[in-house]
Amino acid sequence: MAGIAMKTAFASGIPSGKRPRFDWDQIKFVHAFGDSYSFVYGTEGLANFSFIGDALHFSFTPQQLLSNEIVPKSTSSEGSNWLEFLTGCFEGKPSSCEKQLWDFSFAGADIDGNLLPLHSNFTVPLVDQVKQWLEFAADIIPHPVDQTLTTWWIGINDTGDTLNNSTITDFNEFWEVEMSSYFNAVQSATNRGLRTHLFINVPPEERSPSSLGNSTKASLVQTHINEFNAILANHISVFKASNPVMSFDAHAWFNKVLDNPIPYGFTNTTG
């Protein structure tokens, strides 16, 4: 995924032929929001969950933020993750990296704790990650408009946490409510200067080892993800009418790799 942003033109509301092209070489700062797919562990964070803080330690000082260091190979992949490969910011203070990675993602996050129960009392859902950034980071860490990319990857927990949720009777309606909360948070970040966005959809979790042995579960997971991704795509389309936006189809890319894993160096896709 390290090349996802390199050669993509922004889909914006600017007339065809006049759309600004994204120049990765100009990017010096990456701000990230999401879940375990994106989090990196920091010395001021909660081990296995965050770069800085948690719901029980929500605030932090400028000194804590600026002195915080990325702990190498401490992600959900038990190695460096996609954001670290993308930026080349693998360890130490983000400010020491050529492309600075400021990661507010939290492992186990859903979009909104008012819509789905938190995994733990310390979990920071996406909308609160943005609040945390707004209150304690936006005035401290740089985000010049033409040098900053903001990444959003969320939904794997939402689509899984709803599998046995009997309180939801209309899932399409529920996903719409979630997306409204999601893009309200995105708009809040945009209003404070995070103007260039990369959205990533949910991969095919039904093909993970935890689902392969249960066809009923796999089918339901697939339905939730397909619905979520379709509604996400609709909201991205609306948002991109007035904002520089890119999207990466992780769902299609993961399927491509799983369908033909050998060229990518994988020999086991089931366990």
Short mmCIF file of C-alpha atoms in Angstrom, two decimals:
data_model
loop_
_atom_site.label_atom_id
_atom_site.label_comp_id
_atom_site.label_asym_id
_atom_site.label_seq_id
_atom_site.Cartn_x
_atom_site.Cartn_y
_atom_site.Cartn_z
CA MET A 1 0.00 0.00 0.00
CA ALA A 2 3.00 2.29 0.16
CA GLY A 3 2.34 3.54 -3.34
CA ILE A 4 -1.37 4.28 -2.98
CA ALA A 5 -0.92 8.02 -2.84
CA MET A 6 1.86 8.50 -5.33
CA LYS A 7 0.15 8.99 -8.67
CA THR A 8 -3.49 9.61 -7.85
CA ALA A 9 -5.36 12.70 -8.99
CA PHE A 10 -7.69 14.24 -6.45
CA ALA A 11 -11.35 13.74 -7.18
CA SER A 12 -12.59 17.21 -6.31
CA GLY A 13 -15.36 19.52 -7.34
CA ILE A 14 -13.03 21.37 -9.70
CA PRO A 15 -14.06 21.04 -13.36
CA SER A 16 -12.48 18.20 -15.33
CA GLY A 17 -9.09 19.13 -16.71
CA LYS A 18 -8.38 21.54 -13.86
CA ARG A 19 -8.20 19.13 -10.94
CA PRO A 20 -5.03 19.54 -8.86
CA ARG A 21 -2.83 16.49 -8.88
CA PHE A 22 -1.56 15.02 -5.68
CA ASP A 23 2.20 15.27 -5.27
CA TRP A 24 3.47 12.84 -2.65
CA ASP A 25 6.92 14.40 -2.82
CA GLN A 26 5.45 17.61 -1.38
CA ILE A 27 3.91 15.86 1.62
CA LYS A 28 5.82 16.37 4.85
CA PHE A 29 3.12 15.54 7.41
CA VAL A 30 0.68 12.63 7.67
CA HIS A 31 -2.08 12.76 10.28
CA ALA A 32 -3.90 9.45 10.82
CA PHE A 33 -7.22 8.44 12.36
CA GLY A 34 -8.65 4.94 12.59
CA ASP A 35 -8.38 1.61 14.39
CA SER A 36 -5.86 -1.19 14.85
CA TYR A 37 -5.09 -1.27 11.14
CA SER A 38 -3.50 2.15 11.54
CA PHE A 39 -2.36 2.65 15.14
CA VAL A 40 1.29 2.83 16.12
CA TYR A 41 2.46 2.59 19.72
CA GLY A 42 4.09 5.62 21.28
CA THR A 43 5.98 6.09 24.52
CA GLU A 44 3.15 8.35 25.72
CA GLY A 45 0.49 5.92 24.51
CA LEU A 46 -1.28 2.85 25.83
CA ALA A 47 0.68 -0.29 24.95
CA ASN A 48 -0.93 -2.23 22.10
CA PHE A 49 -3.48 0.51 21.53
CA SER A 50 -2.25 4.04 20.85
CA PHE A 51 0.45 6.53 20.05
CA ILE A 52 -0.69 8.94 22.76
CA GLY A 53 -3.27 8.75 25.53
CA ASP A 54 -6.52 6.86 25.89
CA ALA A 55 -10.07 7.64 27.04
CA LEU A 56 -8.96 7.64 30.69
CA HIS A 57 -5.97 9.84 29.90
CA PHE A 58 -7.51 11.93 27.15
CA SER A 59 -5.53 15.15 27.49
CA PHE A 60 -1.83 15.67 26.99
CA THR A 61 0.56 18.58 27.10
CA PRO A 62 2.47 20.01 24.14
CA GLN A 63 5.66 18.67 25.72
CA GLN A 64 4.22 15.15 25.97
CA LEU A 65 3.12 15.27 22.36
CA LEU A 66 6.35 16.65 20.95
CA SER A 67 8.61 14.37 23.02
CA ASN A 68 6.52 11.27 22.28
CA GLU A 69 8.35 8.57 20.28
CA ILE A 70 7.10 5.82 18.00
CA VAL A 71 8.09 2.42 19.39
CA PRO A 72 9.33 0.34 16.43
CA LYS A 73 7.42 -2.73 15.30
CA SER A 74 4.70 -2.28 17.92
CA THR A 75 1.54 -2.43 15.84
CA SER A 76 -1.33 -4.87 15.33
CA SER A 77 0.74 -6.58 12.63
CA GLU A 78 3.55 -7.25 15.11
CA GLY A 79 5.83 -5.36 12.76
CA SER A 80 5.83 -2.02 11.01
CA ASN A 81 2.46 -1.07 9.56
CA TRP A 82 1.33 0.52 6.31
CA LEU A 83 1.59 4.08 7.59
CA GLU A 84 5.15 3.55 8.72
CA PHE A 85 6.10 2.08 5.35
CA LEU A 86 4.25 4.88 3.57
CA THR A 87 6.02 7.66 5.47
CA GLY A 88 9.30 5.95 6.33
CA CYS A 89 8.67 7.08 9.92
CA PHE A 90 9.36 3.81 11.77
CA GLU A 91 10.59 4.95 15.17
CA GLY A 92 11.52 7.87 17.34
CA LYS A 93 10.04 11.35 17.37
CA PRO A 94 7.79 12.01 14.36
CA SER A 95 9.39 15.44 14.05
CA SER A 96 12.69 13.71 13.28
CA CYS A 97 11.25 11.93 10.24
CA GLU A 98 11.47 13.31 6.71
CA LYS A 99 7.74 12.68 6.45
CA GLN A 100 6.28 13.10 9.92
CA LEU A 101 3.66 10.57 11.07
CA TRP A 102 1.23 11.87 13.68
CA ASP A 103 -1.05 8.96 14.45
CA PHE A 104 -4.19 9.35 16.57
CA SER A 105 -5.69 5.97 15.64
CA PHE A 106 -6.75 3.70 18.46
CA ALA A 107 -6.82 -0.10 18.32
CA GLY A 108 -10.33 -1.43 18.80
CA ALA A 109 -12.01 1.80 17.77
CA ASP A 110 -15.44 2.05 16.22
CA ILE A 111 -16.67 5.28 14.67
CA ASP A 112 -18.78 6.61 17.55
CA GLY A 113 -19.13 5.37 21.13
CA ASN A 114 -22.66 6.75 21.23
CA LEU A 115 -23.68 4.31 18.49
CA LEU A 116 -21.81 1.13 19.44
CA PRO A 117 -20.46 0.01 22.83
CA LEU A 118 -16.78 0.68 23.44
CA HIS A 119 -14.49 -2.34 23.43
CA SER A 120 -13.03 -1.11 26.73
CA ASN A 121 -13.48 1.87 29.02
CA PHE A 122 -10.18 3.24 27.71
CA THR A 123 -11.08 2.97 23.98
CA VAL A 124 -11.03 6.18 21.92
CA PRO A 125 -13.50 5.95 18.99
CA LEU A 126 -12.81 7.87 15.81
CA VAL A 127 -14.99 10.89 16.59
CA ASP A 128 -13.12 11.29 19.88
CA GLN A 129 -9.76 10.86 18.18
CA VAL A 130 -10.64 13.93 16.17
CA LYS A 131 -11.76 15.77 19.32
CA GLN A 132 -8.45 14.85 20.93
CA TRP A 133 -6.56 16.19 17.91
CA LEU A 134 -8.62 19.38 17.87
CA GLU A 135 -8.19 20.10 21.58
CA PHE A 136 -4.60 19.09 22.21
CA ALA A 137 -2.71 18.75 18.92
CA ALA A 138 -4.10 21.02 16.20
CA ASP A 139 -2.30 24.08 17.50
CA ILE A 140 0.91 22.20 18.29
CA ILE A 141 1.89 20.00 15.35
CA PRO A 142 2.22 21.38 11.82
CA HIS A 143 -0.33 20.74 9.09
CA PRO A 144 0.30 23.17 6.24
CA VAL A 145 -2.38 22.68 3.62
CA ASP A 146 -0.11 21.84 0.69
CA GLN A 147 2.18 19.56 2.72
CA THR A 148 -0.27 17.47 4.77
CA LEU A 149 -2.18 14.27 4.06
CA THR A 150 -4.85 12.98 6.45
CA THR A 151 -5.72 9.28 6.38
CA TRP A 152 -8.98 7.66 7.50
CA TRP A 153 -9.35 3.90 7.85
CA ILE A 154 -12.21 2.73 10.04
CA GLY A 155 -15.03 0.21 9.94
CA ILE A 156 -13.58 -3.25 10.54
CA ASN A 157 -14.77 -3.16 14.15
CA ASP A 158 -18.10 -1.54 13.31
CA THR A 159 -18.98 -4.21 10.76
CA GLY A 160 -17.90 -6.97 13.15
CA ASP A 161 -19.35 -5.55 16.37
CA THR A 162 -22.82 -5.39 14.82
CA LEU A 163 -23.01 -9.08 13.92
CA ASN A 164 -24.97 -10.01 17.05
CA ASN A 165 -26.50 -6.62 17.81
CA SER A 166 -30.24 -7.24 18.02
CA THR A 167 -31.01 -3.58 18.71
CA ILE A 168 -30.30 -2.67 15.07
CA THR A 169 -33.28 -3.49 12.88
CA ASP A 170 -32.29 -1.59 9.72
CA PHE A 171 -28.59 -1.83 8.95
CA ASN A 172 -28.61 0.49 5.96
CA GLU A 173 -30.17 3.15 8.16
CA PHE A 174 -27.63 2.43 10.89
CA TRP A 175 -24.68 2.75 8.51
CA GLU A 176 -26.08 6.08 7.34
CA VAL A 177 -26.19 7.31 10.93
CA GLU A 178 -22.62 6.12 11.44
CA MET A 179 -21.46 7.85 8.27
CA SER A 180 -23.07 11.11 9.36
CA SER A 181 -21.08 10.95 12.58
CA TYR A 182 -17.94 9.92 10.68
CA PHE A 183 -18.10 12.77 8.18
CA ASN A 184 -19.05 15.32 10.81
CA ALA A 185 -15.72 14.44 12.41
CA VAL A 186 -13.97 14.66 9.05
CA GLN A 187 -15.52 18.07 8.48
CA SER A 188 -14.37 19.26 11.90
CA ALA A 189 -10.80 18.24 11.03
CA THR A 190 -11.14 19.92 7.64
CA ASN A 191 -12.30 23.13 9.25
CA ARG A 192 -9.10 23.20 11.30
CA GLY A 193 -6.85 22.82 8.29
CA LEU A 194 -6.66 19.12 7.43
CA ARG A 195 -7.74 19.66 3.87
CA THR A 196 -6.37 16.69 1.92
CA HIS A 197 -7.87 13.29 2.69
CA LEU A 198 -7.29 9.63 1.94
CA PHE A 199 -10.17 7.27 2.73
CA ILE A 200 -9.75 3.50 2.88
CA ASN A 201 -12.65 1.07 2.93
CA VAL A 202 -13.10 -2.19 4.84
CA PRO A 203 -11.29 -5.31 3.56
CA PRO A 204 -13.03 -8.70 3.11
CA GLU A 205 -12.99 -9.84 6.73
CA GLU A 206 -15.18 -12.80 5.76
CA ARG A 207 -12.05 -14.35 4.28
CA SER A 208 -10.12 -14.19 7.56
CA PRO A 209 -9.35 -17.40 9.47
CA SER A 210 -11.91 -16.51 12.16
CA SER A 211 -14.72 -16.60 9.58
CA LEU A 212 -13.65 -19.35 7.20
CA GLY A 213 -14.98 -22.19 9.33
CA ASN A 214 -18.41 -20.64 9.76
CA SER A 215 -20.27 -20.03 6.51
CA THR A 216 -23.20 -18.33 8.26
CA LYS A 217 -20.92 -15.87 10.01
CA ALA A 218 -18.87 -15.29 6.86
CA SER A 219 -21.98 -14.49 4.85
CA LEU A 220 -23.23 -12.00 7.44
CA VAL A 221 -19.82 -10.34 7.74
CA GLN A 222 -19.66 -10.02 3.96
CA THR A 223 -23.12 -8.42 3.87
CA HIS A 224 -22.23 -5.89 6.57
CA ILE A 225 -18.97 -4.95 4.89
CA ASN A 226 -20.53 -4.60 1.44
CA GLU A 227 -23.27 -2.36 2.82
CA PHE A 228 -20.82 -0.31 4.87
CA ASN A 229 -18.45 0.17 1.94
CA ALA A 230 -21.24 1.16 -0.44
CA ILE A 231 -22.57 3.83 1.92
CA LEU A 232 -19.02 5.01 2.67
CA ALA A 233 -18.43 5.43 -1.07
CA ASN A 234 -21.58 7.54 -1.35
CA HIS A 235 -20.47 9.85 1.44
CA ILE A 236 -16.98 10.17 -0.04
CA SER A 237 -18.58 11.16 -3.34
CA VAL A 238 -20.54 13.94 -1.65
CA PHE A 239 -17.58 15.13 0.39
CA LYS A 240 -15.22 15.24 -2.57
CA ALA A 241 -17.42 17.80 -4.31
CA SER A 242 -15.73 20.50 -2.22
CA ASN A 243 -12.59 18.85 -0.84
CA PRO A 244 -9.39 17.25 -2.18
CA VAL A 245 -10.04 13.54 -1.69
CA MET A 246 -8.48 10.22 -2.62
CA SER A 247 -9.78 6.77 -1.83
CA PHE A 248 -8.13 3.38 -1.82
CA ASP A 249 -10.18 0.24 -2.38
CA ALA A 250 -8.64 -2.05 0.24
CA HIS A 251 -11.52 -4.48 -0.25
CA ALA A 252 -10.66 -5.09 -3.89
CA TRP A 253 -6.92 -5.12 -3.24
CA PHE A 254 -7.14 -7.66 -0.41
CA ASN A 255 -9.35 -9.89 -2.57
CA LYS A 256 -6.83 -9.64 -5.40
CA VAL A 257 -4.00 -10.77 -3.13
CA LEU A 258 -6.03 -13.55 -1.53
CA ASP A 259 -7.09 -14.82 -4.95
CA ASN A 260 -3.48 -14.97 -6.15
CA PRO A 261 -1.17 -14.82 -3.13
CA ILE A 262 2.03 -16.36 -4.50
CA PRO A 263 3.29 -13.28 -6.40
CA TYR A 264 2.94 -11.31 -3.18
CA GLY A 265 5.02 -13.77 -1.17
CA PHE A 266 2.18 -15.53 0.66
CA THR A 267 1.71 -19.27 0.79
CA ASN A 268 -0.95 -19.51 3.54
CA THR A 269 -4.16 -17.49 3.29
CA THR A 270 -6.33 -19.54 5.63
CA GLY A 271 -4.56 -19.61 8.98
#
